[in-house]
Coordinates of C-alpha atoms and ligand atoms in Angstrom, one line a residue:
X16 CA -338.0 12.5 -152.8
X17 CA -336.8 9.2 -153.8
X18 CA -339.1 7.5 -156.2
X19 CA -338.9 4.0 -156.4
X20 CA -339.3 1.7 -159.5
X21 CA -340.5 -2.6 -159.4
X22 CA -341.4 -3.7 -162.6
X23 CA -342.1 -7.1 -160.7
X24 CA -343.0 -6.8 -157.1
X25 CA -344.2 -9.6 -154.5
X26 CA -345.9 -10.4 -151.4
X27 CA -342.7 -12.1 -149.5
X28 CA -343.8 -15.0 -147.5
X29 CA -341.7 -16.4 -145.1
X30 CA -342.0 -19.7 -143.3
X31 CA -340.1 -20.4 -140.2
X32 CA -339.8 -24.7 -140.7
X33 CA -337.9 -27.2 -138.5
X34 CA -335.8 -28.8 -141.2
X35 CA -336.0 -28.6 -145.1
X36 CA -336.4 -32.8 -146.0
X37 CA -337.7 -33.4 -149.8
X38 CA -340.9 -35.0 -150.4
X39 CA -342.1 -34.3 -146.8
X40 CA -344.6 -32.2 -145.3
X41 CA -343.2 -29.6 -143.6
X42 CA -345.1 -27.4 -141.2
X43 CA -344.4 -23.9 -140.2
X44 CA -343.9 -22.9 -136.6
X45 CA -344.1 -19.4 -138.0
X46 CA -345.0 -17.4 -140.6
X47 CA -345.0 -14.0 -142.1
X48 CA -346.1 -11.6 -144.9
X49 CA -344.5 -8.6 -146.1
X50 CA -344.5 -6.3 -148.9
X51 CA -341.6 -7.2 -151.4
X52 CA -339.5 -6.9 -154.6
X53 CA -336.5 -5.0 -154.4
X54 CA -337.7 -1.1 -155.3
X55 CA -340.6 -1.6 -153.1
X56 CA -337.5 -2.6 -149.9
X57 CA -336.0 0.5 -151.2
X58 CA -339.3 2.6 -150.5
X59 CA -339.8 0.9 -147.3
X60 CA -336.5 1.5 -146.1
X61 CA -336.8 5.2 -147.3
X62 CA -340.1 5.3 -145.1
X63 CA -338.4 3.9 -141.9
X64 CA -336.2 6.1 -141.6
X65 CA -338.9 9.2 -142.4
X66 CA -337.8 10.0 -145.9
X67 CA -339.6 10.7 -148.6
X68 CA -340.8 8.3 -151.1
X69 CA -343.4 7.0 -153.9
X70 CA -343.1 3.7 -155.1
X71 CA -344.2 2.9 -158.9
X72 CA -345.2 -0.7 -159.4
X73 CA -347.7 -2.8 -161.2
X74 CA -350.8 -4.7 -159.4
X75 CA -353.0 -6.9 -159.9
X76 CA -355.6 -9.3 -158.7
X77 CA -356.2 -10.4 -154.9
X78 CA -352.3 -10.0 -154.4
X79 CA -351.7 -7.2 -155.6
X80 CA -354.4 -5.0 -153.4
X81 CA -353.1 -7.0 -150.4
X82 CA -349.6 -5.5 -151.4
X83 CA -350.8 -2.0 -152.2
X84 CA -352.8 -2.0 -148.6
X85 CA -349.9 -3.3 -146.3
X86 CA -347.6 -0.7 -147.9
X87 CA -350.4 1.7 -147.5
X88 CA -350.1 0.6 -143.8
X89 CA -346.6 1.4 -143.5
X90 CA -347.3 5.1 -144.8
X91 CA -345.8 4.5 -148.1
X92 CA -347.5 6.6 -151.0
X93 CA -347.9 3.9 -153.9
X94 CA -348.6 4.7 -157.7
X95 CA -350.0 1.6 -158.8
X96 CA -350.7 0.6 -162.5
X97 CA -353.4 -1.9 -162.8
X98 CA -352.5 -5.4 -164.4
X99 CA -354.9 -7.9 -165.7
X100 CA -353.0 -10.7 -163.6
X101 CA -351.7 -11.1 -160.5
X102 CA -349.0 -9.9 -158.4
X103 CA -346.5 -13.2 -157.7
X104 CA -345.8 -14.6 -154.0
X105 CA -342.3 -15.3 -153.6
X106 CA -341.4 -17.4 -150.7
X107 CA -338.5 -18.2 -148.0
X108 CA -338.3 -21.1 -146.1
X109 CA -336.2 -20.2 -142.7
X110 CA -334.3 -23.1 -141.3
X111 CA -333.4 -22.9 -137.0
X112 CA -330.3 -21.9 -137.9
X113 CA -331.1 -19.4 -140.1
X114 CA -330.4 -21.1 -143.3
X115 CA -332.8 -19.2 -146.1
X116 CA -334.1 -21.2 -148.8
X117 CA -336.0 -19.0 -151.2
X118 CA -338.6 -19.4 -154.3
X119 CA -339.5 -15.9 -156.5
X120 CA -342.0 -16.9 -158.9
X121 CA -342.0 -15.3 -162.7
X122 CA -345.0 -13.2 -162.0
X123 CA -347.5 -12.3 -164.3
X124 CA -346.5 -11.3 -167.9
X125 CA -347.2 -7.5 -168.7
X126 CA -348.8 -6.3 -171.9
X127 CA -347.3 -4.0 -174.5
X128 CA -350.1 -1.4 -173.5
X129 CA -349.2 -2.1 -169.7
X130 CA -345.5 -1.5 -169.7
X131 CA -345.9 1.5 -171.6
X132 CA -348.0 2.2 -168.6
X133 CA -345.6 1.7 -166.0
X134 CA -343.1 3.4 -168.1
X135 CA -345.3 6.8 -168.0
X136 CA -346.2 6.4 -164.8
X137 CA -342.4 6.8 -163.6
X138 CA -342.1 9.8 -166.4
X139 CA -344.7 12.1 -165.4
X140 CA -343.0 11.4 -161.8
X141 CA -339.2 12.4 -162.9
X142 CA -339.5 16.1 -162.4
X143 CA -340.2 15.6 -158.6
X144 CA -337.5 12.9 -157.7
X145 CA -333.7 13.3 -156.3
X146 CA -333.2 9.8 -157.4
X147 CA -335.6 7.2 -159.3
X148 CA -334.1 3.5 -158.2
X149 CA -334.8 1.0 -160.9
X150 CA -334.7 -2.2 -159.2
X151 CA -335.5 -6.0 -159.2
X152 CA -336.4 -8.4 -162.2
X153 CA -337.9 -7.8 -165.0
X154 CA -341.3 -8.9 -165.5
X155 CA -342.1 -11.6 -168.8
X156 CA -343.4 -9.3 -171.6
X157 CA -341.8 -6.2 -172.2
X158 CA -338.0 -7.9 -172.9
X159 CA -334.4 -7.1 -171.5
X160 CA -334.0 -3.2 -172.9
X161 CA -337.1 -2.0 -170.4
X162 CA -334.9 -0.8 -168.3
X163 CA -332.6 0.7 -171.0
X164 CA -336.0 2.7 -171.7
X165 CA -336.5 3.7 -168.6
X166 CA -333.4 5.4 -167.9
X167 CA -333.5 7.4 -171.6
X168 CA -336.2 8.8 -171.1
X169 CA -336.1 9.9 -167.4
X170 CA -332.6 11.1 -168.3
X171 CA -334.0 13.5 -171.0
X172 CA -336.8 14.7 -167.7
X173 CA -333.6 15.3 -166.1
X174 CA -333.5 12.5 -163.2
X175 CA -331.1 10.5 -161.6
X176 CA -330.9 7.1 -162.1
X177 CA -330.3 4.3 -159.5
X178 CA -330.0 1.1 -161.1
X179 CA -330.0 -2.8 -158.6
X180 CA -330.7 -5.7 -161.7
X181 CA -329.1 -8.2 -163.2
X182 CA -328.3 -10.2 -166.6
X183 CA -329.4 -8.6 -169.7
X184 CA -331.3 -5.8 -168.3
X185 CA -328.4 -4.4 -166.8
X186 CA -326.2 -5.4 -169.5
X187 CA -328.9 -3.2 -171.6
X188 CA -329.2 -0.1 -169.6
X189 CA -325.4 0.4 -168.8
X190 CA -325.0 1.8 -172.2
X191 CA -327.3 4.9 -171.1
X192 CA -325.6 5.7 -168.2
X193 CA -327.3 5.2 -165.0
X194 CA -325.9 7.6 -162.2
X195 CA -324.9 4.9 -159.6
X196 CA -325.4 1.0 -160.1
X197 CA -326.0 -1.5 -156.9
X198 CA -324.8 -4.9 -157.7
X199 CA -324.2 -7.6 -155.2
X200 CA -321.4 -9.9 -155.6
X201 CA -322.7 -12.4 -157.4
X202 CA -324.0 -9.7 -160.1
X203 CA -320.8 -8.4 -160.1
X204 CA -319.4 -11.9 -161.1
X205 CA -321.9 -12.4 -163.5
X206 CA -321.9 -9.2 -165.1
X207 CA -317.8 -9.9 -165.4
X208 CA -318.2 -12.8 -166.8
X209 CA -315.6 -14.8 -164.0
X210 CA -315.6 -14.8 -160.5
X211 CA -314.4 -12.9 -158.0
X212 CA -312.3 -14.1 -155.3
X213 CA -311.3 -11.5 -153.9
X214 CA -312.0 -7.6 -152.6
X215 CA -309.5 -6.5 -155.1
X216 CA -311.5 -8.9 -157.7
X217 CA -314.6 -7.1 -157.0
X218 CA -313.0 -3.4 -157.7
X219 CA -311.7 -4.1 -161.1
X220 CA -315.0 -5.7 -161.9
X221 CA -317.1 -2.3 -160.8
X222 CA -314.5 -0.9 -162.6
X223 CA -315.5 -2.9 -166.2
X224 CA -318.9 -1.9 -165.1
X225 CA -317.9 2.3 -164.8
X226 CA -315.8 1.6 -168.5
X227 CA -319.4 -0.4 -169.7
X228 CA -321.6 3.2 -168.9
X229 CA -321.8 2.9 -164.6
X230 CA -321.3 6.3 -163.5
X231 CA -320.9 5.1 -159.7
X232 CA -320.7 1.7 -158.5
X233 CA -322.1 0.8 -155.3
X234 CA -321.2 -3.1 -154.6
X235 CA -322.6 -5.3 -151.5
X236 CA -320.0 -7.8 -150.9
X237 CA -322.7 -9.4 -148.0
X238 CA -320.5 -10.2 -145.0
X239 CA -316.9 -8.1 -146.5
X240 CA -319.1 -5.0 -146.4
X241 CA -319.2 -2.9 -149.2
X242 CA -317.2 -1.0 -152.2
X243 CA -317.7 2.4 -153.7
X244 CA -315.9 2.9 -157.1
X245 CA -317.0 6.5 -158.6
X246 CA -314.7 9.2 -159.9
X247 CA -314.0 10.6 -156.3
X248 CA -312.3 7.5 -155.6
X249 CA -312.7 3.8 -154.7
X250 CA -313.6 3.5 -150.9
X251 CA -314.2 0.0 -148.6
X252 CA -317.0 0.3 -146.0
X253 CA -317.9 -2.4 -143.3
X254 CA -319.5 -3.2 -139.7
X255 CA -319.7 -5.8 -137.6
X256 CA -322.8 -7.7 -137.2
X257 CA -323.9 -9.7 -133.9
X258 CA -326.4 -11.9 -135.5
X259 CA -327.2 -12.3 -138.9
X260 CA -331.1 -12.9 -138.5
X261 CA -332.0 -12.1 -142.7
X262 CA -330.5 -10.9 -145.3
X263 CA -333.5 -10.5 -147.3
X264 CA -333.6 -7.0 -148.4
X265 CA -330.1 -5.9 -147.2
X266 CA -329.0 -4.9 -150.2
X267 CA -332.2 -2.7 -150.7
X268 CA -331.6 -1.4 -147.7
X269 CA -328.3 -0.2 -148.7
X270 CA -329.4 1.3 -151.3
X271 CA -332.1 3.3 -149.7
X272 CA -329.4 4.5 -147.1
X273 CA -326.6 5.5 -150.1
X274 CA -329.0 7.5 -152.0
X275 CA -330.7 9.1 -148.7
X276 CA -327.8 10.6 -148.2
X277 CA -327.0 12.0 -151.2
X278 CA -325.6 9.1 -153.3
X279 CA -322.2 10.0 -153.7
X280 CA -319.2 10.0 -151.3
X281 CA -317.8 7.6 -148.6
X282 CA -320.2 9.6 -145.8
X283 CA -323.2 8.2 -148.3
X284 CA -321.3 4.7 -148.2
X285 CA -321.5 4.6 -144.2
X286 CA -325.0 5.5 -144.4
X287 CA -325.2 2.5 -147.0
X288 CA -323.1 -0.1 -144.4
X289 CA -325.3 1.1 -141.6
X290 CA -328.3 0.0 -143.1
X291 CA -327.1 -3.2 -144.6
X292 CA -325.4 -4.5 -140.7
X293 CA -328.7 -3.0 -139.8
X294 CA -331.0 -5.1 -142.2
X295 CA -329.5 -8.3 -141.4
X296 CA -330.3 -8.3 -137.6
X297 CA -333.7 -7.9 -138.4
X298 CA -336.1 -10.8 -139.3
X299 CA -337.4 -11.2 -142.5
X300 CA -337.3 -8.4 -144.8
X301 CA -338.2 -5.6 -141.8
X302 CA -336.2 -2.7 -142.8
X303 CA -334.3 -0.3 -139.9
X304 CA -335.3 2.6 -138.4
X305 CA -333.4 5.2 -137.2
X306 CA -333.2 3.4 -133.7
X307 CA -331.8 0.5 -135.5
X308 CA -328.7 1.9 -137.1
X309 CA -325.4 2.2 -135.5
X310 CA -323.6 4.7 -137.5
X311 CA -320.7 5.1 -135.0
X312 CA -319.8 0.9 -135.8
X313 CA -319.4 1.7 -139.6
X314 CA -315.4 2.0 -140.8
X315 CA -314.7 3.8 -144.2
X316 CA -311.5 3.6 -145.6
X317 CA -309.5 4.5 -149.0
X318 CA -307.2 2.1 -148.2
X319 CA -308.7 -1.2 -149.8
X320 CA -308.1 -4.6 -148.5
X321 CA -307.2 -6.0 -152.0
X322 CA -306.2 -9.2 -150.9
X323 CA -309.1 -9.7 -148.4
X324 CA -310.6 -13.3 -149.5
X325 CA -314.6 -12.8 -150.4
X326 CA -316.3 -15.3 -148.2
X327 CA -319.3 -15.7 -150.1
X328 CA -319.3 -18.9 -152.0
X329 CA -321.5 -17.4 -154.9
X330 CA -318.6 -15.6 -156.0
X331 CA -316.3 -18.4 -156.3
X332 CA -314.3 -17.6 -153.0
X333 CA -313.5 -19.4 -150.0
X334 CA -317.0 -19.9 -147.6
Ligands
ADP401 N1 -323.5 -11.9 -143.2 C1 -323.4 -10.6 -143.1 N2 -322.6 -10.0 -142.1 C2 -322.5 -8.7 -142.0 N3 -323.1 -7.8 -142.9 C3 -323.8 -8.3 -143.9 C4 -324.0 -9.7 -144.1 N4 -324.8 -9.9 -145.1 C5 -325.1 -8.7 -145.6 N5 -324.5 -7.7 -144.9 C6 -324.6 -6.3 -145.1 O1 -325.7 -6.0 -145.9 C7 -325.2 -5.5 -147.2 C8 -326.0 -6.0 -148.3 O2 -326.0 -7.4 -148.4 P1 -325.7 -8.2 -149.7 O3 -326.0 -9.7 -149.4 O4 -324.4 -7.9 -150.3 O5 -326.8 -7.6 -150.7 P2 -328.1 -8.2 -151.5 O6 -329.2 -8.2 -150.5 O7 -328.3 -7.2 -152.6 O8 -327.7 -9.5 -152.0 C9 -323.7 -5.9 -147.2 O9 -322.9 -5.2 -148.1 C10 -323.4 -5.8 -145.8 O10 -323.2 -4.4 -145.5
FBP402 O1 -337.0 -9.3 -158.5 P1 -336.3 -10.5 -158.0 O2 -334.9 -10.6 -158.4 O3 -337.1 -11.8 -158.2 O4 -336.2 -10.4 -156.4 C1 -337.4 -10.2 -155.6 C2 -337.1 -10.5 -154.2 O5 -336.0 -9.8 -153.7 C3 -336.3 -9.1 -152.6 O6 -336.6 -7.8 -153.0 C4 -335.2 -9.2 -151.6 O7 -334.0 -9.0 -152.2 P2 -332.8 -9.9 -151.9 O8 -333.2 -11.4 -152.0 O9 -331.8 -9.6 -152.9 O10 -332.3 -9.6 -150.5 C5 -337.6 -9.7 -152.0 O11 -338.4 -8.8 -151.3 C6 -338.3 -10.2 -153.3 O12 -339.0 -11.4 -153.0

């Protein structure tokens, strides 16, 4: 069972608009809602593909119960803790050509009494779980070292950690050791400190990350696929894509497919690739199925493409 963790999740909602112009009214020609923050992808991913999951989050107000009831829908168990305020939108703006433009709101601030709650809520869950991802933003109130929390005491319950933040918090909780850690390239650059131009940038920064307490990195490089650097070895995975519809959520998505199958190796870093070509050729956040993923299209390889430009501008290389 893979037991998820969002600290701060979100109804997604996604407006398909002609043109982004400032000042202007824009009006959608489409529009969608979907269950969202990154641990919650993770469980939905999970789900699609008929794993096992729970997914520990906090809710509140009007939002919230709209978020626990569509995830309900989707036939994914949810162990909400109750908030006094309310669970934030966060919203994409889709271009025609597919350009995303998105705002995640700060969400409501959590209480002392309510992150302890959250905090228990994954504890008394531990025992049961092959893995426990940890994954999104942290939520205003219960500072940086949450997630440094977290992973201490679920270690001492015995679990495995899966860890997919950023900045401080994961600054904060690579000194306990989370099992595997699920940065995207611009994570990787910030947690570095410099960017990365290239693939051979990106390993020696995972690297920095295994010396700062990693014990496996998993690394979305978005279009240049994707880098596991654990002690079995550093490995380079990728697949063609046909049309890049969303990104939104690939990266969860990956995770959910690494961990699925087992979380270690470079069969679990196919599995990983699959789901990421997968998640992007599907609109909004929708997360594969089994029909969806084309294992077969997936190349692992030892033999890295050092040189290999990254072609996401985020990172500082070439777009
Ligand atoms: N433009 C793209 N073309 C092909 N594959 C992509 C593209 N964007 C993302 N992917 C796939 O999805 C994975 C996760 O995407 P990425 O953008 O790196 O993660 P995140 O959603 O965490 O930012 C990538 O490693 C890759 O396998
Ligand atoms: O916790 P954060 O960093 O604000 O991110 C939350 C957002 O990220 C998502 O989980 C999607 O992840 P990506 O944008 O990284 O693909 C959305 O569902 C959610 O709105």
């Amino acid at each position: 069972m893979i037991l998820t963790v969002t600290p701060n999740p979100s109804l997604d909602r996604t407006y398909e608009v002609p043109g982004l112009r400032r000042g202007a009214l824009l009006r959608a020609e489409g529009d969608r809602v979907e269950p969202g923050g990154k641990g919650v992808n993770v469980s939905r991913a999970v789900a699609a593909t008929g794993g096992r999951t729970t997914a520990v989050m906090p809710l509140g107000g009007a939002e919230g119960a709209l978020l626990a009831r569509l995830l309900d829908e989707q036939g994914i168990e949810v162990a909400g803790v109750p908030l006094a305020g309310s669970t934030r939108v966060n919203i994409t703006l889709v271009e025609p050509d597919g350009t995303l433009t998105k705002v995640n709101a700060a969400g409501p601030a959590l209480t002392a009494a309510e992150a302890a709650a959250l905090l228990l809520a994954v504890r008394s869950r531990a025992a049961n779980a092959d893995w426990i991802a940890c994954c999104g933003s942290l939520p205003r109130g219960p500072g940086p070292e949450w997630y440094a929390e977290l992973v201490a005491r679920t270690h001492r319950a015995g679990a495995r950690i899966a860890l997919d933040t950023s900045g401080e918090a994961l600054t904060a909780a690579l000194a306990w050791r989370p099992e595997v850690v699920k940065p995207n390239a611009e994570e990787l650059a910030e947690a570095v400190g410099r960017s990365l131009a290239t693939v051979g940038d990106a390993v020696k920064a995972a690297e920095e990350l295994r010396a700062r307490g990693a014990g496996t990195v998993l690394a979305s490089l978005g279009a240049d696929g994707q880098l596991l650097v654990s002690d079995g070895g550093t490995y380079w995975g990728h697949a063609p894509v046909a049309t890049v519809r969303s990104n939104v959520g690939a990266g969860d998505a990956s995770l959910a497919g690494f961990l699925a199958a087992g979380g270690h190796g470079p069969a679990a870093l196919a599995a990983a690739v699959a789901h990421g070509a997968a998640a992007v050729g599907l609109p909004g956040s929708a997360m594969p199925g089994t029909a969806d993923l084309d294992p077969a299209s997936v190349v692992t390889t030892a033999d890295i493409p050092v040189d290999r430009p990254l072609a996401d501008p985020r990172t500082g290389g070439p777009s």
